[in-house]
mmCIF file of C-alpha atoms in Angstrom:
data_model
loop_
_atom_site.group_PDB
_atom_site.id
_atom_site.type_symbol
_atom_site.label_atom_id
_atom_site.label_comp_id
_atom_site.label_asym_id
_atom_site.label_seq_id
_atom_site.Cartn_x
_atom_site.Cartn_y
_atom_site.Cartn_z
ATOM 1 C CA MET A 28 97.466 106.705 135.765
ATOM 2 C CA SER A 29 98.807 110.206 135.385
ATOM 3 C CA PRO A 30 98.959 111.449 131.787
ATOM 4 C CA ASP A 31 102.608 112.460 132.168
ATOM 5 C CA ILE A 32 103.784 108.784 132.485
ATOM 6 C CA VAL A 33 101.705 107.342 129.676
ATOM 7 C CA ASN A 34 104.017 105.955 126.984
ATOM 8 C CA THR A 35 103.018 107.719 123.883
ATOM 9 C CA GLU A 36 105.781 106.404 121.526
ATOM 10 C CA ILE A 37 104.208 105.227 118.284
ATOM 11 C CA GLU A 38 105.855 102.250 116.685
ATOM 12 C CA PRO A 39 106.383 102.266 112.791
ATOM 13 C CA PHE A 40 103.751 100.580 110.677
ATOM 14 C CA HIS A 41 106.125 98.040 109.158
ATOM 15 C CA ALA A 42 103.647 97.119 106.394
ATOM 16 C CA ILE A 43 103.927 100.644 105.061
ATOM 17 C CA THR A 44 107.757 100.239 105.039
ATOM 18 C CA ILE A 45 107.325 96.929 103.100
ATOM 19 C CA SER A 46 104.937 98.711 100.720
ATOM 20 C CA ARG A 47 107.420 101.501 100.040
ATOM 21 C CA LEU A 48 110.096 98.966 99.087
ATOM 22 C CA ALA A 49 107.492 97.206 96.953
ATOM 23 C CA HIS A 50 106.788 100.286 95.040
ATOM 24 C CA ALA A 51 110.497 101.201 94.652
ATOM 25 C CA LEU A 52 111.102 97.680 93.220
ATOM 26 C CA LYS A 53 108.109 98.165 90.816
ATOM 27 C CA ALA A 54 109.633 101.444 89.742
ATOM 28 C CA GLU A 55 112.829 99.598 88.915
ATOM 29 C CA GLY A 56 110.780 97.274 86.580
ATOM 30 C CA ARG A 57 110.097 94.347 88.977
ATOM 31 C CA SER A 58 106.822 92.498 88.954
ATOM 32 C CA VAL A 59 105.163 93.109 92.370
ATOM 33 C CA ILE A 60 102.072 91.531 93.866
ATOM 34 C CA HIS A 61 100.725 93.651 96.778
ATOM 35 C CA MET A 62 99.422 91.363 99.559
ATOM 36 C CA GLU A 63 100.589 93.643 102.331
ATOM 37 C CA PHE A 64 97.593 95.783 102.798
ATOM 38 C CA GLY A 65 93.886 95.007 103.287
ATOM 39 C CA GLN A 66 92.983 97.040 100.242
ATOM 40 C CA PRO A 67 90.449 95.603 97.806
ATOM 41 C CA SER A 68 91.912 95.488 94.184
ATOM 42 C CA THR A 69 88.326 95.475 92.835
ATOM 43 C CA GLY A 70 87.662 99.209 92.969
ATOM 44 C CA ALA A 71 84.475 101.126 93.543
ATOM 45 C CA PRO A 72 81.355 99.905 91.751
ATOM 46 C CA PRO A 73 81.106 101.286 88.203
ATOM 47 C CA ALA A 74 77.856 103.062 88.971
ATOM 48 C CA ALA A 75 79.415 104.843 91.886
ATOM 49 C CA ILE A 76 82.237 105.992 89.658
ATOM 50 C CA ALA A 77 79.749 107.254 87.046
ATOM 51 C CA GLU A 78 77.982 109.170 89.712
ATOM 52 C CA ALA A 79 81.076 110.860 90.685
ATOM 53 C CA HIS A 80 81.823 111.938 87.098
ATOM 54 C CA ARG A 81 78.265 113.353 86.895
ATOM 55 C CA VAL A 82 78.516 115.236 90.172
ATOM 56 C CA LEU A 83 81.851 116.831 89.227
ATOM 57 C CA ASP A 84 80.128 118.638 86.409
ATOM 58 C CA VAL A 85 77.069 119.939 88.211
ATOM 59 C CA ASP A 86 78.133 120.375 91.938
ATOM 60 C CA GLY A 87 80.649 122.915 93.273
ATOM 61 C CA MET A 88 80.619 120.877 96.497
ATOM 62 C CA GLY A 89 81.969 121.976 99.863
ATOM 63 C CA TYR A 90 81.523 121.107 103.585
ATOM 64 C CA TRP A 91 78.512 118.831 103.480
ATOM 65 C CA GLU A 92 76.957 115.963 105.293
ATOM 66 C CA SER A 93 74.709 114.044 103.045
ATOM 67 C CA ALA A 94 71.297 113.400 104.598
ATOM 68 C CA PRO A 95 70.282 110.862 101.942
ATOM 69 C CA LEU A 96 73.466 108.834 102.702
ATOM 70 C CA LYS A 97 72.736 108.974 106.497
ATOM 71 C CA GLU A 98 69.236 107.691 105.877
ATOM 72 C CA ARG A 99 70.604 104.895 103.633
ATOM 73 C CA ILE A 100 72.986 103.817 106.333
ATOM 74 C CA VAL A 101 70.004 103.869 108.835
ATOM 75 C CA ARG A 102 68.222 101.459 106.443
ATOM 76 C CA LEU A 103 71.349 99.261 106.344
ATOM 77 C CA TYR A 104 71.129 98.696 110.029
ATOM 78 C CA ARG A 105 67.426 98.029 109.836
ATOM 79 C CA ASP A 106 67.794 95.467 106.936
ATOM 80 C CA ARG A 107 71.063 93.770 107.917
ATOM 81 C CA TYR A 108 70.743 93.645 111.615
ATOM 82 C CA ASP A 109 67.083 94.454 112.428
ATOM 83 C CA VAL A 110 68.466 97.363 114.627
ATOM 84 C CA PRO A 111 66.530 100.619 114.739
ATOM 85 C CA ILE A 112 68.762 103.656 114.846
ATOM 86 C CA THR A 113 68.252 107.295 113.931
ATOM 87 C CA ALA A 114 70.265 109.409 111.429
ATOM 88 C CA ASP A 115 71.282 111.994 114.144
ATOM 89 C CA ARG A 116 73.333 109.390 115.854
ATOM 90 C CA LEU A 117 75.526 108.948 112.784
ATOM 91 C CA LEU A 118 78.657 110.963 112.126
ATOM 92 C CA LEU A 119 80.104 110.670 108.693
ATOM 93 C CA THR A 120 83.905 110.524 108.676
ATOM 94 C CA CYS A 121 86.833 110.404 106.475
ATOM 95 C CA GLY A 122 87.067 106.621 106.775
ATOM 96 C CA ALA A 123 87.331 104.290 109.852
ATOM 97 C CA SER A 124 90.672 105.802 111.161
ATOM 98 C CA PRO A 125 89.217 109.287 111.986
ATOM 99 C CA ALA A 126 86.107 107.481 113.314
ATOM 100 C CA LEU A 127 88.356 105.721 115.812
ATOM 101 C CA VAL A 128 90.132 108.934 116.826
ATOM 102 C CA LEU A 129 86.678 110.581 117.162
ATOM 103 C CA ALA A 130 85.319 107.866 119.436
ATOM 104 C CA LEU A 131 88.264 107.732 121.647
ATOM 105 C CA SER A 132 89.058 111.492 121.869
ATOM 106 C CA SER A 133 85.408 112.438 122.554
ATOM 107 C CA ALA A 134 84.581 109.747 125.144
ATOM 108 C CA PHE A 135 87.843 109.193 127.149
ATOM 109 C CA ALA A 136 90.576 111.074 128.850
ATOM 110 C CA PRO A 137 94.449 110.763 128.966
ATOM 111 C CA GLY A 138 95.316 107.946 131.237
ATOM 112 C CA ASP A 139 92.203 105.928 130.523
ATOM 113 C CA ARG A 140 92.839 102.228 129.894
ATOM 114 C CA ILE A 141 91.494 100.823 126.747
ATOM 115 C CA ALA A 142 91.321 97.001 126.224
ATOM 116 C CA MET A 143 91.915 95.305 122.923
ATOM 117 C CA ALA A 144 92.873 91.903 121.631
ATOM 118 C CA ARG A 145 96.524 90.934 120.711
ATOM 119 C CA PRO A 146 97.052 90.214 117.840
ATOM 120 C CA GLY A 147 95.049 93.226 116.604
ATOM 121 C CA TYR A 148 94.939 96.103 114.217
ATOM 122 C CA VAL A 149 98.156 98.091 114.729
ATOM 123 C CA ALA A 150 96.212 101.420 114.785
ATOM 124 C CA TYR A 151 94.157 100.493 117.846
ATOM 125 C CA ARG A 152 97.217 100.356 119.976
ATOM 126 C CA ASN A 153 98.914 103.261 118.395
ATOM 127 C CA THR A 154 95.892 105.608 118.255
ATOM 128 C CA VAL A 155 95.267 104.887 121.923
ATOM 129 C CA LYS A 156 98.877 105.850 122.730
ATOM 130 C CA ALA A 157 98.763 108.989 120.611
ATOM 131 C CA LEU A 158 95.833 110.188 122.602
ATOM 132 C CA ARG A 159 97.838 109.631 125.794
ATOM 133 C CA MET A 160 95.624 106.732 126.900
ATOM 134 C CA VAL A 161 96.868 103.309 127.945
ATOM 135 C CA PRO A 162 96.405 100.183 125.635
ATOM 136 C CA VAL A 163 95.573 97.009 127.568
ATOM 137 C CA GLU A 164 96.402 94.260 125.223
ATOM 138 C CA ILE A 165 94.961 90.844 125.957
ATOM 139 C CA ALA A 166 96.720 87.838 124.479
ATOM 140 C CA CYS A 167 94.343 85.858 122.367
ATOM 141 C CA GLY A 168 95.639 82.675 120.828
ATOM 142 C CA PRO A 169 94.144 79.450 119.306
ATOM 143 C CA ASP A 170 92.405 78.590 122.543
ATOM 144 C CA GLU A 171 90.496 81.803 122.368
ATOM 145 C CA HIS A 172 89.825 81.544 118.662
ATOM 146 C CA TYR A 173 92.214 84.590 118.427
ATOM 147 C CA GLN A 174 89.532 86.771 119.873
ATOM 148 C CA LEU A 175 88.521 88.622 123.148
ATOM 149 C CA THR A 176 86.311 86.766 125.479
ATOM 150 C CA ALA A 177 83.914 87.791 128.279
ATOM 151 C CA ALA A 178 86.013 85.905 130.789
ATOM 152 C CA ALA A 179 89.116 87.886 129.942
ATOM 153 C CA LEU A 180 87.330 91.207 130.264
ATOM 154 C CA ALA A 181 85.809 90.036 133.510
ATOM 155 C CA GLY A 182 89.265 89.270 134.869
ATOM 156 C CA LEU A 183 90.881 92.629 134.131
ATOM 157 C CA ASN A 184 91.563 94.503 137.391
ATOM 158 C CA PRO A 185 90.868 97.373 137.440
ATOM 159 C CA ALA A 186 88.181 97.401 134.718
ATOM 160 C CA PRO A 187 89.239 99.358 131.583
ATOM 161 C CA ALA A 188 87.320 102.401 130.580
ATOM 162 C CA ALA A 189 86.651 100.870 127.190
ATOM 163 C CA VAL A 190 87.166 97.847 125.053
ATOM 164 C CA ILE A 191 87.720 97.766 121.254
ATOM 165 C CA ILE A 192 85.972 94.804 119.556
ATOM 166 C CA ALA A 193 86.649 93.715 116.087
ATOM 167 C CA SER A 194 84.655 90.748 114.513
ATOM 168 C CA PRO A 195 85.782 89.905 111.864
ATOM 169 C CA ALA A 196 89.165 90.852 113.023
ATOM 170 C CA ASN A 197 92.373 92.152 111.479
ATOM 171 C CA PRO A 198 94.832 90.498 111.142
ATOM 172 C CA THR A 199 93.384 87.070 111.865
ATOM 173 C CA GLY A 200 89.938 87.117 110.178
ATOM 174 C CA SER A 201 88.505 85.473 113.246
ATOM 175 C CA VAL A 202 84.950 86.157 114.431
ATOM 176 C CA ILE A 203 83.269 86.259 117.847
ATOM 177 C CA ALA A 204 80.302 83.898 118.197
ATOM 178 C CA PRO A 205 76.995 85.590 118.982
ATOM 179 C CA ASP A 206 76.637 84.087 122.436
ATOM 180 C CA GLU A 207 80.150 85.308 123.300
ATOM 181 C CA LEU A 208 79.221 88.800 122.022
ATOM 182 C CA ALA A 209 76.195 88.692 124.235
ATOM 183 C CA ALA A 210 78.447 87.681 127.240
ATOM 184 C CA ILE A 211 80.940 90.460 126.459
ATOM 185 C CA ALA A 212 78.057 92.999 126.373
ATOM 186 C CA GLU A 213 76.860 91.779 129.769
ATOM 187 C CA VAL A 214 80.335 91.992 131.349
ATOM 188 C CA CYS A 215 80.718 95.487 129.930
ATOM 189 C CA ARG A 216 77.298 96.521 131.346
ATOM 190 C CA ARG A 217 78.147 95.101 134.819
ATOM 191 C CA ARG A 218 81.636 96.711 134.937
ATOM 192 C CA ASN A 219 80.686 100.028 133.180
ATOM 193 C CA ILE A 220 83.177 99.407 130.237
ATOM 194 C CA THR A 221 82.280 101.234 127.056
ATOM 195 C CA ILE A 222 82.292 99.132 123.870
ATOM 196 C CA VAL A 223 83.857 100.462 120.733
ATOM 197 C CA SER A 224 83.032 98.057 117.958
ATOM 198 C CA ASP A 225 84.944 98.175 114.655
ATOM 199 C CA GLU A 226 82.622 96.484 112.183
ATOM 200 C CA ILE A 227 84.483 97.475 109.020
ATOM 201 C CA TYR A 228 84.736 93.847 107.851
ATOM 202 C CA HIS A 229 81.017 93.231 108.010
ATOM 203 C CA GLY A 230 79.668 91.881 104.817
ATOM 204 C CA LEU A 231 83.004 89.892 104.403
ATOM 205 C CA SER A 232 82.168 86.721 106.311
ATOM 206 C CA TRP A 233 82.837 83.121 105.219
ATOM 207 C CA VAL A 234 80.863 81.622 108.080
ATOM 208 C CA GLY A 235 77.578 83.381 107.679
ATOM 209 C CA PRO A 236 76.314 86.962 108.455
ATOM 210 C CA GLN A 237 77.825 88.535 111.517
ATOM 211 C CA PRO A 238 75.757 90.457 114.112
ATOM 212 C CA SER A 239 76.335 94.043 115.033
ATOM 213 C CA MET A 240 77.372 94.715 118.639
ATOM 214 C CA LEU A 241 74.301 96.985 118.794
ATOM 215 C CA GLN A 242 72.174 93.867 118.872
ATOM 216 C CA PHE A 243 73.640 93.121 122.320
ATOM 217 C CA ALA A 244 74.715 96.595 123.552
ATOM 218 C CA PRO A 245 72.591 99.349 122.104
ATOM 219 C CA ASP A 246 74.863 102.038 123.701
ATOM 220 C CA ALA A 247 77.963 100.766 121.990
ATOM 221 C CA MET A 248 79.973 103.034 119.700
ATOM 222 C CA VAL A 249 80.215 101.456 116.261
ATOM 223 C CA ILE A 250 82.747 102.199 113.483
ATOM 224 C CA ASN A 251 82.289 101.279 109.841
ATOM 225 C CA SER A 252 83.800 102.278 106.496
ATOM 226 C CA PHE A 253 83.299 102.149 102.791
ATOM 227 C CA SER A 254 86.811 100.907 102.390
ATOM 228 C CA LYS A 255 86.289 97.157 102.515
ATOM 229 C CA TYR A 256 82.928 95.747 101.560
ATOM 230 C CA TRP A 257 82.212 98.681 99.222
ATOM 231 C CA SER A 258 85.664 98.657 97.848
ATOM 232 C CA MET A 259 86.260 102.413 98.220
ATOM 233 C CA ALA A 260 89.468 102.592 100.282
ATOM 234 C CA GLY A 261 90.863 105.565 98.383
ATOM 235 C CA TRP A 262 87.552 107.564 98.724
ATOM 236 C CA ARG A 263 87.997 107.944 102.502
ATOM 237 C CA LEU A 264 84.467 107.624 103.662
ATOM 238 C CA GLY A 265 83.122 106.008 106.818
ATOM 239 C CA TRP A 266 81.014 106.630 109.925
ATOM 240 C CA LEU A 267 80.769 106.512 113.669
ATOM 241 C CA LEU A 268 77.530 105.706 115.414
ATOM 242 C CA VAL A 269 77.257 107.018 118.940
ATOM 243 C CA PRO A 270 74.645 106.628 121.756
ATOM 244 C CA PRO A 271 72.073 109.452 121.899
ATOM 245 C CA ASP A 272 73.566 111.078 124.915
ATOM 246 C CA HIS A 273 76.960 111.414 123.199
ATOM 247 C CA VAL A 274 75.751 112.987 119.955
ATOM 248 C CA GLU A 275 76.349 116.610 120.894
ATOM 249 C CA ARG A 276 79.822 116.011 122.382
ATOM 250 C CA ALA A 277 80.940 113.849 119.399
ATOM 251 C CA ARG A 278 79.662 116.605 117.039
ATOM 252 C CA ALA A 279 81.694 119.199 118.759
ATOM 253 C CA TYR A 280 84.798 117.115 118.303
ATOM 254 C CA ILE A 281 84.169 116.230 114.692
ATOM 255 C CA GLY A 282 83.358 119.847 113.705
ATOM 256 C CA ASN A 283 86.733 120.951 115.006
ATOM 257 C CA LEU A 284 88.907 118.005 114.215
ATOM 258 C CA PHE A 285 87.626 116.802 110.833
ATOM 259 C CA LEU A 286 84.845 118.883 109.517
ATOM 260 C CA THR A 287 83.104 116.599 106.889
ATOM 261 C CA PRO A 288 84.226 113.821 104.627
ATOM 262 C CA PRO A 289 84.734 114.605 100.958
ATOM 263 C CA SER A 290 81.419 115.604 99.187
ATOM 264 C CA LEU A 291 82.361 113.643 96.098
ATOM 265 C CA SER A 292 82.821 110.409 98.133
ATOM 266 C CA GLN A 293 79.395 110.884 99.826
ATOM 267 C CA HIS A 294 77.672 111.119 96.452
ATOM 268 C CA ALA A 295 79.492 107.980 95.248
ATOM 269 C CA GLY A 296 79.019 106.086 98.428
ATOM 270 C CA LEU A 297 75.198 106.471 98.327
ATOM 271 C CA VAL A 298 75.078 104.852 94.948
ATOM 272 C CA ALA A 299 77.579 102.117 95.925
ATOM 273 C CA MET A 300 75.385 101.013 98.792
ATOM 274 C CA ASP A 301 72.768 99.617 96.332
ATOM 275 C CA GLU A 302 75.282 97.926 93.887
ATOM 276 C CA HIS A 303 74.543 94.489 95.493
ATOM 277 C CA GLY A 304 75.272 92.434 92.335
ATOM 278 C CA VAL A 305 78.750 94.083 91.853
ATOM 279 C CA LEU A 306 79.565 93.899 95.411
ATOM 280 C CA GLU A 307 78.677 90.152 95.870
ATOM 281 C CA GLY A 308 80.749 89.536 92.751
ATOM 282 C CA HIS A 309 83.632 91.012 94.677
ATOM 283 C CA ILE A 310 82.874 88.631 97.557
ATOM 284 C CA GLU A 311 83.100 85.645 95.202
ATOM 285 C CA VAL A 312 86.550 86.733 94.103
ATOM 286 C CA TYR A 313 87.712 86.907 97.689
ATOM 287 C CA ARG A 314 86.076 83.577 98.383
ATOM 288 C CA ARG A 315 87.941 81.900 95.522
ATOM 289 C CA ASN A 316 91.227 83.545 96.746
ATOM 290 C CA ARG A 317 90.702 82.297 100.213
ATOM 291 C CA THR A 318 90.195 78.772 99.000
ATOM 292 C CA LEU A 319 93.347 78.794 96.867
ATOM 293 C CA MET A 320 95.420 80.106 99.781
ATOM 294 C CA LEU A 321 94.035 77.594 102.232
ATOM 295 C CA GLU A 322 94.714 74.701 99.809
ATOM 296 C CA ALA A 323 98.331 75.954 99.096
ATOM 297 C CA LEU A 324 99.478 76.947 102.585
ATOM 298 C CA PRO A 325 100.254 73.450 104.004
ATOM 299 C CA GLY A 326 102.474 72.850 100.961
ATOM 300 C CA LEU A 327 104.474 75.975 101.825
ATOM 301 C CA GLY A 328 104.927 74.635 105.391
ATOM 302 C CA LEU A 329 102.525 77.069 106.914
ATOM 303 C CA LYS A 330 100.299 74.680 108.775
ATOM 304 C CA SER A 331 99.426 76.826 111.836
ATOM 305 C CA ILE A 332 97.110 79.703 110.899
ATOM 306 C CA ALA A 333 94.240 81.653 112.612
ATOM 307 C CA PRO A 334 90.760 80.646 111.383
ATOM 308 C CA PRO A 335 90.041 83.010 108.428
ATOM 309 C CA ASP A 336 86.343 83.284 109.270
ATOM 310 C CA GLY A 337 85.919 86.668 107.632
ATOM 311 C CA ALA A 338 87.789 89.681 106.122
ATOM 312 C CA PHE A 339 90.532 88.764 103.596
ATOM 313 C CA TYR A 340 93.525 87.840 105.727
ATOM 314 C CA ILE A 341 95.573 84.887 106.636
ATOM 315 C CA TRP A 342 97.580 85.022 109.848
ATOM 316 C CA ALA A 343 100.288 82.407 109.686
ATOM 317 C CA ASP A 344 102.927 81.166 112.093
ATOM 318 C CA ILE A 345 106.400 81.314 110.597
ATOM 319 C CA GLY A 346 108.219 80.526 113.855
ATOM 320 C CA HIS A 347 109.667 77.355 112.393
ATOM 321 C CA LEU A 348 111.345 79.376 109.663
ATOM 322 C CA ALA A 349 112.310 82.770 111.146
ATOM 323 C CA GLN A 350 112.207 84.803 114.378
ATOM 324 C CA ASP A 351 112.280 88.257 112.691
ATOM 325 C CA SER A 352 109.054 88.779 110.708
ATOM 326 C CA VAL A 353 110.195 92.179 109.269
ATOM 327 C CA ALA A 354 113.404 90.728 107.872
ATOM 328 C CA PHE A 355 111.502 87.625 106.739
ATOM 329 C CA CYS A 356 108.915 89.688 104.766
ATOM 330 C CA GLU A 357 111.479 92.035 103.322
ATOM 331 C CA GLN A 358 113.530 89.104 101.988
ATOM 332 C CA LEU A 359 110.437 87.437 100.630
ATOM 333 C CA LEU A 360 109.579 90.658 98.713
ATOM 334 C CA ARG A 361 113.096 91.124 97.346
ATOM 335 C CA ASP A 362 113.321 87.528 96.255
ATOM 336 C CA THR A 363 109.826 86.966 94.807
ATOM 337 C CA GLY A 364 108.217 90.315 94.412
ATOM 338 C CA VAL A 365 105.285 89.294 96.775
ATOM 339 C CA ALA A 366 104.687 91.917 99.342
ATOM 340 C CA THR A 367 103.241 90.776 102.790
ATOM 341 C CA ALA A 368 102.759 92.267 106.242
ATOM 342 C CA PRO A 369 105.123 91.419 109.233
ATOM 343 C CA GLY A 370 103.413 90.112 112.256
ATOM 344 C CA VAL A 371 105.040 92.634 114.692
ATOM 345 C CA ASP A 372 102.703 95.320 113.443
ATOM 346 C CA PHE A 373 99.809 93.466 114.959
ATOM 347 C CA ASP A 374 101.483 91.765 117.914
ATOM 348 C CA PRO A 375 104.402 93.448 119.541
ATOM 349 C CA VAL A 376 105.055 90.453 121.756
ATOM 350 C CA ASP A 377 104.729 87.367 119.660
ATOM 351 C CA GLY A 378 104.470 88.889 116.203
ATOM 352 C CA HIS A 379 108.163 88.346 115.313
ATOM 353 C CA ARG A 380 107.088 84.810 114.365
ATOM 354 C CA PHE A 381 103.940 85.570 112.353
ATOM 355 C CA MET A 382 103.095 87.114 109.015
ATOM 356 C CA ARG A 383 99.900 88.318 107.395
ATOM 357 C CA PHE A 384 98.762 87.671 103.891
ATOM 358 C CA SER A 385 95.988 89.770 102.238
ATOM 359 C CA PHE A 386 93.999 87.949 99.607
ATOM 360 C CA ALA A 387 92.136 91.087 98.523
ATOM 361 C CA VAL A 388 93.898 91.039 95.274
ATOM 362 C CA SER A 389 92.732 89.509 91.852
ATOM 363 C CA THR A 390 92.528 85.722 91.532
ATOM 364 C CA PRO A 391 95.284 85.709 88.790
ATOM 365 C CA GLU A 392 97.585 87.601 91.196
ATOM 366 C CA ILE A 393 96.877 85.057 93.914
ATOM 367 C CA GLU A 394 97.794 82.130 91.564
ATOM 368 C CA GLU A 395 100.924 83.877 90.325
ATOM 369 C CA ALA A 396 101.975 84.743 93.995
ATOM 370 C CA LEU A 397 101.590 80.991 94.915
ATOM 371 C CA ARG A 398 103.755 79.965 92.034
ATOM 372 C CA ARG A 399 106.490 82.310 93.288
ATOM 373 C CA LEU A 400 106.002 81.366 96.877
ATOM 374 C CA GLU A 401 106.262 77.585 96.592
ATOM 375 C CA PRO A 402 109.861 77.314 95.715
ATOM 376 C CA TRP A 403 110.883 80.153 98.043
ATOM 377 C CA PHE A 404 109.279 78.552 101.093
ATOM 378 C CA SER A 405 110.550 75.075 100.100
ATOM 379 C CA ALA A 406 114.109 76.502 100.120
ATOM 380 C CA ARG A 407 113.463 78.097 103.642
ATOM 381 C CA GLN A 408 112.243 74.816 105.006
ATOM 382 C CA VAL A 409 115.379 73.069 103.839
ATOM 383 C CA GLU A 410 117.596 75.709 105.378
ATOM 384 C CA ALA A 411 115.584 75.471 108.681
ATOM 385 C CA ALA A 412 115.818 71.701 108.767
ATOM 386 C CA GLY A 413 119.629 71.872 108.121
ATOM 387 C CA ALA A 414 120.120 74.505 110.826
ATOM 388 C CA SER A 415 118.330 72.276 113.349
ATOM 389 C CA ARG A 416 120.662 69.354 112.833
#
């Protein structure tokens, strides 16, 4: 496809619009519970924060790439996945979003077709479009466990230049089984499709540890970040792992586009990686929140949801109550003070009848949100039943 006919129009991120309204209501004195973003409420581990305070007093800082942090990430791959990598393949980034831009811009050209699941993270589609590439969204519903399959990739004609894999996924929380990951890797090898694996939700799984795509495709590009498991979203720190033959090209791009992530964040991130007790405590909070949500959802009339195998999201079908998820989530916020994400962010075709809850808040906030949601959803069900008569 010629670059001049690629649709580069970027749709709004509606969850951000909802969040702006939530903050405006809070400024008016309203009580607001933020369930619109996948943003851990737990904060960075205390030892990481203490290290940041210490470093501020002794280090002027500057453009810097922490060798100790890179070596610690190398050890993470060895310990968690039994995958040997070298530090030179790691590029430290200002979070997962720049890592995605770096992966796509350094490896592909305008007009290249990039496959991804639908529903899927809104920035996959819009980053691809912003770089004048073509998103190829593959519908993934209950029959596919809301995930990409090897069969779907094998059936694309022509083969895309790349596929973005996310397991656990946003917005559904669904995961890809190891045998299916292996099958996807084989299809991509056979069809010369580059794999970009977003593993930002690794460590946040409710169905057992998740494998890295590197275990099946050693030449995959892998994205990760300190924003989710390490609870450091505001510190803007992540990484991109690239194949050996792509290191120099990727380094040329990152040097010109992004330089380095914040030095302060690198110091804190290194300490955070060994705060296992604190981090696993966060996981238990999310686990409890997930249980409370799953127990309450049927009573709200939300009986059709994606399997929340990992991450901290629930993707719920509201088609029996509304056909405009943006208006639905806005009214919900105005009436109850509970902010959620409209489904159209993640699925431009069917998302009008879905919404996403994030349960990355505190357990008391989950309990209060459910108290507010129950009468509101009950009233919506009565209205819907009356309208159908």
